[in-house]
PDB file of C-alpha atoms in Angstrom:
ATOM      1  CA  UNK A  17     -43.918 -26.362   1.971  1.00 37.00           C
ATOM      2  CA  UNK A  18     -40.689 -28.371   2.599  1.00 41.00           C
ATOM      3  CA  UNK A  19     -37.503 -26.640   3.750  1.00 41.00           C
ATOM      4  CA  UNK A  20     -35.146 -28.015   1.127  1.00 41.00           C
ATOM      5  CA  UNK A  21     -37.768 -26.310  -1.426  1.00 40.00           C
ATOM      6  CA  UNK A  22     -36.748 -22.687  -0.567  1.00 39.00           C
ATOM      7  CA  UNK A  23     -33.327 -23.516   0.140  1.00 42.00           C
ATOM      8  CA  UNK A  24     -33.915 -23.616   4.295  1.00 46.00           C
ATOM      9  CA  UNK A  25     -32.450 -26.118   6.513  1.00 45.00           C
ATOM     10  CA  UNK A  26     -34.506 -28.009   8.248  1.00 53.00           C
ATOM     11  CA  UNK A  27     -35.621 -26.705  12.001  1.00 52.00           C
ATOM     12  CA  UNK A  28     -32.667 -28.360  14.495  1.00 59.00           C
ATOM     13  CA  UNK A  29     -30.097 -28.551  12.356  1.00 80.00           C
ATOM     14  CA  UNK A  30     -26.969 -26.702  12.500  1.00 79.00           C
ATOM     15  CA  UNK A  31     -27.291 -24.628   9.962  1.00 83.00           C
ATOM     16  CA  UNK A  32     -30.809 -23.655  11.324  1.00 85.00           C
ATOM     17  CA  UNK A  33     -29.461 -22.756  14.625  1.00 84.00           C
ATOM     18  CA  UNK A  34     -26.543 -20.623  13.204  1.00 85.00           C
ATOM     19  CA  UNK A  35     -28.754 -18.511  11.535  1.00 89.00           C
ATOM     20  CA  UNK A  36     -31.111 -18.206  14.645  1.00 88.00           C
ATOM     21  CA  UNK A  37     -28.003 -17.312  16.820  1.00 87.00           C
ATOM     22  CA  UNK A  38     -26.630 -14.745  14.171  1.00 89.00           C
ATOM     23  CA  UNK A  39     -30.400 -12.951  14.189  1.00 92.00           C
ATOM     24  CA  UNK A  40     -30.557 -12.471  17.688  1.00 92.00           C
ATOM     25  CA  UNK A  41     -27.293 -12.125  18.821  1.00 90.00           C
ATOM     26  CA  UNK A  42     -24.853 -10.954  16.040  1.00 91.00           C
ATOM     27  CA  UNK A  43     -25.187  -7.043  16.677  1.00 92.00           C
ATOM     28  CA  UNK A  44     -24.415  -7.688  20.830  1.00 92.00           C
ATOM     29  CA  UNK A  45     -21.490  -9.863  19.248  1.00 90.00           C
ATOM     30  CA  UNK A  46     -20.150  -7.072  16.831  1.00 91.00           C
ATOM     31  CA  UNK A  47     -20.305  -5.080  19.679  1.00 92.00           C
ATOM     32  CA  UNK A  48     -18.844  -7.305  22.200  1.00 91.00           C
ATOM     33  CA  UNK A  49     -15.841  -7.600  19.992  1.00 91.00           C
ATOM     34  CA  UNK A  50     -15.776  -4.000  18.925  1.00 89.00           C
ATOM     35  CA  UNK A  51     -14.698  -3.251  22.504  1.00 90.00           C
ATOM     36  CA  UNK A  52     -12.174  -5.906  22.695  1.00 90.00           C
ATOM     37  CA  UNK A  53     -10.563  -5.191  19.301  1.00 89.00           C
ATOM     38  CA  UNK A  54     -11.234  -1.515  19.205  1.00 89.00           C
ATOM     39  CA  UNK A  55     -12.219  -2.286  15.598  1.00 87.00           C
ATOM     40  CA  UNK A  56     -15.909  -2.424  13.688  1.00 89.00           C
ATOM     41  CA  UNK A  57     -13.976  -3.895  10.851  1.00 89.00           C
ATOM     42  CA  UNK A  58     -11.834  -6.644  12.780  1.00 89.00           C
ATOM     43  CA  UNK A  59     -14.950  -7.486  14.969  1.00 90.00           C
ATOM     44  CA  UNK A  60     -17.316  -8.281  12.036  1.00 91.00           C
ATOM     45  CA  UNK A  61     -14.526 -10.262  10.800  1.00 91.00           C
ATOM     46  CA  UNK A  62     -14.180 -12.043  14.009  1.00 90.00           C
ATOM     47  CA  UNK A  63     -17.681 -12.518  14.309  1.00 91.00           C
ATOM     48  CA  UNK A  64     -17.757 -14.249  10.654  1.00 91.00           C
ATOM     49  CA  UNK A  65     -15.319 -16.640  11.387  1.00 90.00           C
ATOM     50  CA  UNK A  66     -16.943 -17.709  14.658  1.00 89.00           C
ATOM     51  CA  UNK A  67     -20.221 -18.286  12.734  1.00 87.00           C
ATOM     52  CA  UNK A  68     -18.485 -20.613  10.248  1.00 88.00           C
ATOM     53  CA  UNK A  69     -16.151 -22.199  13.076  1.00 88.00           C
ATOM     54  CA  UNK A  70     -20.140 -22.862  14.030  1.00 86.00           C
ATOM     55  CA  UNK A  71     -21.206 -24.151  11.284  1.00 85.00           C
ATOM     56  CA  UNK A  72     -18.103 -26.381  10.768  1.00 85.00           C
ATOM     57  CA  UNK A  73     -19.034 -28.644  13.593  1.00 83.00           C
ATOM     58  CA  UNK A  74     -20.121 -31.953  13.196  1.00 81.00           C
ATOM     59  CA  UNK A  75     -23.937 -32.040  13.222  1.00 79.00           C
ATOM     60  CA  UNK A  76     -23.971 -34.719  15.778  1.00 79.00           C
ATOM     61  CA  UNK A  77     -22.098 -32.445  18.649  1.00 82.00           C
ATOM     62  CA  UNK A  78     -24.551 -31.053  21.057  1.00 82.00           C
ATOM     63  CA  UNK A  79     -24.133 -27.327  22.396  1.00 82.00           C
ATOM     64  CA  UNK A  80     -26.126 -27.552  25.829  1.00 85.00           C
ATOM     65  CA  UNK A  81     -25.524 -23.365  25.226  1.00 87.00           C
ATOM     66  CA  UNK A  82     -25.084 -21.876  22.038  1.00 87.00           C
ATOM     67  CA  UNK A  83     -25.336 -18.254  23.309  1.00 90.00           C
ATOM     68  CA  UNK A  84     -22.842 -18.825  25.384  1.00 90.00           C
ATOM     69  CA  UNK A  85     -20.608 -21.203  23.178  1.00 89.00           C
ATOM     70  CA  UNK A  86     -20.789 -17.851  20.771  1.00 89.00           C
ATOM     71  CA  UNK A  87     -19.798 -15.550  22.775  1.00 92.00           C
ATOM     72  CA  UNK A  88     -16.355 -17.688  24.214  1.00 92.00           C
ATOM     73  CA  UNK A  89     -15.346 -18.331  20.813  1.00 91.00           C
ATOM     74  CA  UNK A  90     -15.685 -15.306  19.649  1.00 91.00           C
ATOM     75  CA  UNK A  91     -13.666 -13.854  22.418  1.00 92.00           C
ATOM     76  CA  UNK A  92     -10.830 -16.958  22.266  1.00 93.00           C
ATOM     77  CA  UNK A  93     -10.715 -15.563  18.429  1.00 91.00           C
ATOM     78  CA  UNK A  94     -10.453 -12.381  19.718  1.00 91.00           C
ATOM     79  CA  UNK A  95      -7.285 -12.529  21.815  1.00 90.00           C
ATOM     80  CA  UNK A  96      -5.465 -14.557  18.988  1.00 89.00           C
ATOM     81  CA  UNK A  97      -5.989 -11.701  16.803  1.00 88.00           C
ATOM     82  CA  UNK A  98      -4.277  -9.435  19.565  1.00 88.00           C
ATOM     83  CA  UNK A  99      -1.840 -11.472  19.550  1.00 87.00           C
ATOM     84  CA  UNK A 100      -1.616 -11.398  16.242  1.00 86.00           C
ATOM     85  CA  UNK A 101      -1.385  -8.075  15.966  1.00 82.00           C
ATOM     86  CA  UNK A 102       1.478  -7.401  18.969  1.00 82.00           C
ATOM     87  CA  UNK A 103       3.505 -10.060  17.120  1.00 81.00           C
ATOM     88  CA  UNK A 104       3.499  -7.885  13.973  1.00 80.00           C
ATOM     89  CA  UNK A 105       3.389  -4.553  15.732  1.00 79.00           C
ATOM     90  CA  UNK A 106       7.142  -6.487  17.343  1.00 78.00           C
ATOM     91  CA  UNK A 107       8.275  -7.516  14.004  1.00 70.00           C
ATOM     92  CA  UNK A 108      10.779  -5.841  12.542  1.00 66.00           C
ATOM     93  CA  UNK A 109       9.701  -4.065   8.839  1.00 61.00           C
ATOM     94  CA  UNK A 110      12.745  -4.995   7.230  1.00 56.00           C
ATOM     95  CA  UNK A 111      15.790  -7.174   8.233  1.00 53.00           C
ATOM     96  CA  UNK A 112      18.822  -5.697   8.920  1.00 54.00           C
ATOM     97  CA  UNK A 113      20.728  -8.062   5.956  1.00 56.00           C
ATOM     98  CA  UNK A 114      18.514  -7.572   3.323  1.00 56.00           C
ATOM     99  CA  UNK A 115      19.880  -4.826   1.930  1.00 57.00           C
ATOM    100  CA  UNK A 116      19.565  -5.926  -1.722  1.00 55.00           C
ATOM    101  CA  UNK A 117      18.074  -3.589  -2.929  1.00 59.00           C
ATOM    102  CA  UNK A 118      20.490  -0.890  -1.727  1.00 61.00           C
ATOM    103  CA  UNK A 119      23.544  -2.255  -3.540  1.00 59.00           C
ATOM    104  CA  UNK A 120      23.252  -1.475  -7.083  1.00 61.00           C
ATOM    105  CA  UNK A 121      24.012  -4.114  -9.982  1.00 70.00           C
ATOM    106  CA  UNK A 122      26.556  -4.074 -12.053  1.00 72.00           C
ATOM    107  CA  UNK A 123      23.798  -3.297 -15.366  1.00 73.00           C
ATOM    108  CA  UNK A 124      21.780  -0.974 -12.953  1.00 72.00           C
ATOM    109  CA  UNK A 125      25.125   1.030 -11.729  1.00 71.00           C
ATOM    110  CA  UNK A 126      25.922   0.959 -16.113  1.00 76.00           C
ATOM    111  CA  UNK A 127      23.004   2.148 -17.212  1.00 75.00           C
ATOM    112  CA  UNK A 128      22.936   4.992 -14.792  1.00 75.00           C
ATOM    113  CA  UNK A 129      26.178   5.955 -15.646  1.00 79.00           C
ATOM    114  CA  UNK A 130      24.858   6.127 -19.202  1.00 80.00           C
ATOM    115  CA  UNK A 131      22.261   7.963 -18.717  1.00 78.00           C
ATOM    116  CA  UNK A 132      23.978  10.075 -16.928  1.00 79.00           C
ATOM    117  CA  UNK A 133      26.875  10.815 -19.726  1.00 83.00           C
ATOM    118  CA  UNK A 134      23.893  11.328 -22.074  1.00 80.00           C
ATOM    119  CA  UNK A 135      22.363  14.257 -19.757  1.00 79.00           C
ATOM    120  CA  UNK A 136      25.855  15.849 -19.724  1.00 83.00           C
ATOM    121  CA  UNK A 137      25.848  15.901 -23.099  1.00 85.00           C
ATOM    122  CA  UNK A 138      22.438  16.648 -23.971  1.00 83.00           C
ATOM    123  CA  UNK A 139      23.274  20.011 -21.714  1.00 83.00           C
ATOM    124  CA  UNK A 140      26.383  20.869 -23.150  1.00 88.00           C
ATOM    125  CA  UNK A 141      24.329  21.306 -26.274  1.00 89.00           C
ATOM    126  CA  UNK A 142      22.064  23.963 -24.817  1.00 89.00           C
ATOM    127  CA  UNK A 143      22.808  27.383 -24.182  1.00 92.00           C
ATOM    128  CA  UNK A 144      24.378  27.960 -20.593  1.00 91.00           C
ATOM    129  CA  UNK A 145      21.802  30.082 -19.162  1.00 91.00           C
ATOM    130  CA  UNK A 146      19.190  27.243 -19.720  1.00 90.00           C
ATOM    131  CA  UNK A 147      21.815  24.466 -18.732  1.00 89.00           C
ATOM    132  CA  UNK A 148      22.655  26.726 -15.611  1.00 90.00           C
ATOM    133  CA  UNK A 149      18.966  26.881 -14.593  1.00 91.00           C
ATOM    134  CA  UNK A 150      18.127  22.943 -15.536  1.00 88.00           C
ATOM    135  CA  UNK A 151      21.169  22.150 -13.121  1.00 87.00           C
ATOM    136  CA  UNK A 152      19.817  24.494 -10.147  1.00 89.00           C
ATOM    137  CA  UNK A 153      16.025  23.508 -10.296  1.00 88.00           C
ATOM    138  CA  UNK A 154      16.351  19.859 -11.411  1.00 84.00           C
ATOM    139  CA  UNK A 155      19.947  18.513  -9.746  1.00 82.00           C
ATOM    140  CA  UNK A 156      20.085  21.026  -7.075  1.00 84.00           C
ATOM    141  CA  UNK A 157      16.163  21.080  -6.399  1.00 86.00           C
ATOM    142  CA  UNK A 158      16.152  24.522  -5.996  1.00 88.00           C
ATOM    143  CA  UNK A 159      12.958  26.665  -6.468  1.00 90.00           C
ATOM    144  CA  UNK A 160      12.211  29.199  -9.238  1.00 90.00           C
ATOM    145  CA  UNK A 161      12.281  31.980  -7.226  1.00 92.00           C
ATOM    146  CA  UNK A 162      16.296  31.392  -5.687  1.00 91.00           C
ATOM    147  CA  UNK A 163      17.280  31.015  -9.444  1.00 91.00           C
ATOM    148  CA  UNK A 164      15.711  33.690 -10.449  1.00 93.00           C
ATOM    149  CA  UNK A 165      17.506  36.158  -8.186  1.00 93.00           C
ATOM    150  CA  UNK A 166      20.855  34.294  -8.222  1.00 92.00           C
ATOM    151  CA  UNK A 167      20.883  34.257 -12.226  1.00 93.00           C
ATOM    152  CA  UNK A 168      19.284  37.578 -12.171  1.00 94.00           C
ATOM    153  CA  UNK A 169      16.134  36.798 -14.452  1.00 92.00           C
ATOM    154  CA  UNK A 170      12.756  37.018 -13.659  1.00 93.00           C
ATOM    155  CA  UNK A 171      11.260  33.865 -12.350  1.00 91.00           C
ATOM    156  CA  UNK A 172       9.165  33.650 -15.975  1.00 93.00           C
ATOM    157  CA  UNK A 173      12.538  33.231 -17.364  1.00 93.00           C
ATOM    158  CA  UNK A 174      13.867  30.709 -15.105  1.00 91.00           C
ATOM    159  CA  UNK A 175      10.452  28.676 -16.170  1.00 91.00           C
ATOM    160  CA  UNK A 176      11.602  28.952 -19.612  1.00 92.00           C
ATOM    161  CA  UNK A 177      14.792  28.332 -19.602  1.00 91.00           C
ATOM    162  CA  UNK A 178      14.385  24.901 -17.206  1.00 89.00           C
ATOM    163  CA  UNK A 179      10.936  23.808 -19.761  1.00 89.00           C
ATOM    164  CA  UNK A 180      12.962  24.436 -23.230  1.00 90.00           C
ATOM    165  CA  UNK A 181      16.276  21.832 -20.965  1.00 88.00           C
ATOM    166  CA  UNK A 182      13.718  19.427 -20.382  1.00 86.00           C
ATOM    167  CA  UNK A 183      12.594  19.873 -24.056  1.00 88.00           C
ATOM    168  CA  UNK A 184      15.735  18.794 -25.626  1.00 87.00           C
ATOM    169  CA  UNK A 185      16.768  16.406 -23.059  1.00 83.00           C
ATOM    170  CA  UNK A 186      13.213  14.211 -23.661  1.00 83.00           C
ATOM    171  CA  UNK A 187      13.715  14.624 -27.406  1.00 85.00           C
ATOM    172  CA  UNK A 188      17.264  13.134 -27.200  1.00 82.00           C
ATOM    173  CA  UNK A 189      16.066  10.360 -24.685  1.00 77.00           C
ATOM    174  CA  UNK A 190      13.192   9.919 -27.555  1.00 77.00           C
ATOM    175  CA  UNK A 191      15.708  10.083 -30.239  1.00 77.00           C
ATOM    176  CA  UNK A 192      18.148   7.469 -28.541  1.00 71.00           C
ATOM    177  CA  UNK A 193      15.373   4.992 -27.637  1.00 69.00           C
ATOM    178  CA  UNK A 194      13.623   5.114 -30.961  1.00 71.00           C
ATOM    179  CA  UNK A 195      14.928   2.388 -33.315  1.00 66.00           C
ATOM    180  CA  UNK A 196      17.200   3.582 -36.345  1.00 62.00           C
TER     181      UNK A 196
END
């Protein structure tokens, strides 16, 4: 049967002898880089890209010693991923001027302060006790428990109050944002 039938290369070509070096050799390879990169994942990745570097050259270049023409590319790939990896480790995450982000916009810095004047009143609508409690647990972030004992109410109570302000504040968010 002819090699091009079952989708084989031909014996001696370089295709042929990639696939012969990656049968005997690619598990000492994986492990070879393994060490270096202290990585299973970043050594099979390594080891991929020195197959296709492989497989990339031009047919008519001879390798007197593929084994060993493996092996030093795999570990020249090897140290430019560590470097790779010190020169990101080094970079800084975010530059000092690109604070952006931090300074609000003009619409951003308005529609908070919109928001916020609908909260206020939205709470001045609800009974003080459950305005009282929405402030401490949701603004203040404290827990149940300190309300409870600071309002004097059982922490059941405190749960009720703060789910019946978050009630009527969603319903007038839902009211506002619905279309008239």
């Amino acid at each position: 049967m002819d090699p091009s039938e079952t989708g084989a290369s031909p014996p001696g070509t370089r295709a042929a002898q990639v696939v012969a070096l990656f049968r005997e050799h690619n598990a000492a390879l994986v492990a070879f880089l393994r060490v270096r990169l202290n990585s299973l994942a970043d050594a099979q990745e390594v080891a991929q890209e020195v197959y296709l570097k492989l497989l990339s050259l031009d047919e008519g270049m001879k390798i007197d010693s593929p084994r060993a023409f493996l092996f030093r590319a795999a570990a020249n790939l090897a140290v430019d991923r560590l470097r790779m990896r010190n020169v990101r480790a080094a970079a800084p995450a975010d530059p000092d001027n690109d604070d952006w982000h931090v300074t609000p916009m003009p619409e951003q810095h308005a529609s908070a302060h919109e928001q916020w004047r609908d909260l206020r009143q939205a709470l001045d609508e609800l009974p003080p006790k459950t305005s009282r409690a929405f402030v401490m647990h949701v603004i203040d972030g404290r827990d149940f428990a300190a309300i409870a004992r600071e309002m004097n109410l059982s922490e059941r109570m405190v749960r009720y109050h703060v789910g019946n302000a978050l009630a009527h504040c969603r319903q007038r968010r839902d009211h506002a944002e619905t279309p008239q």
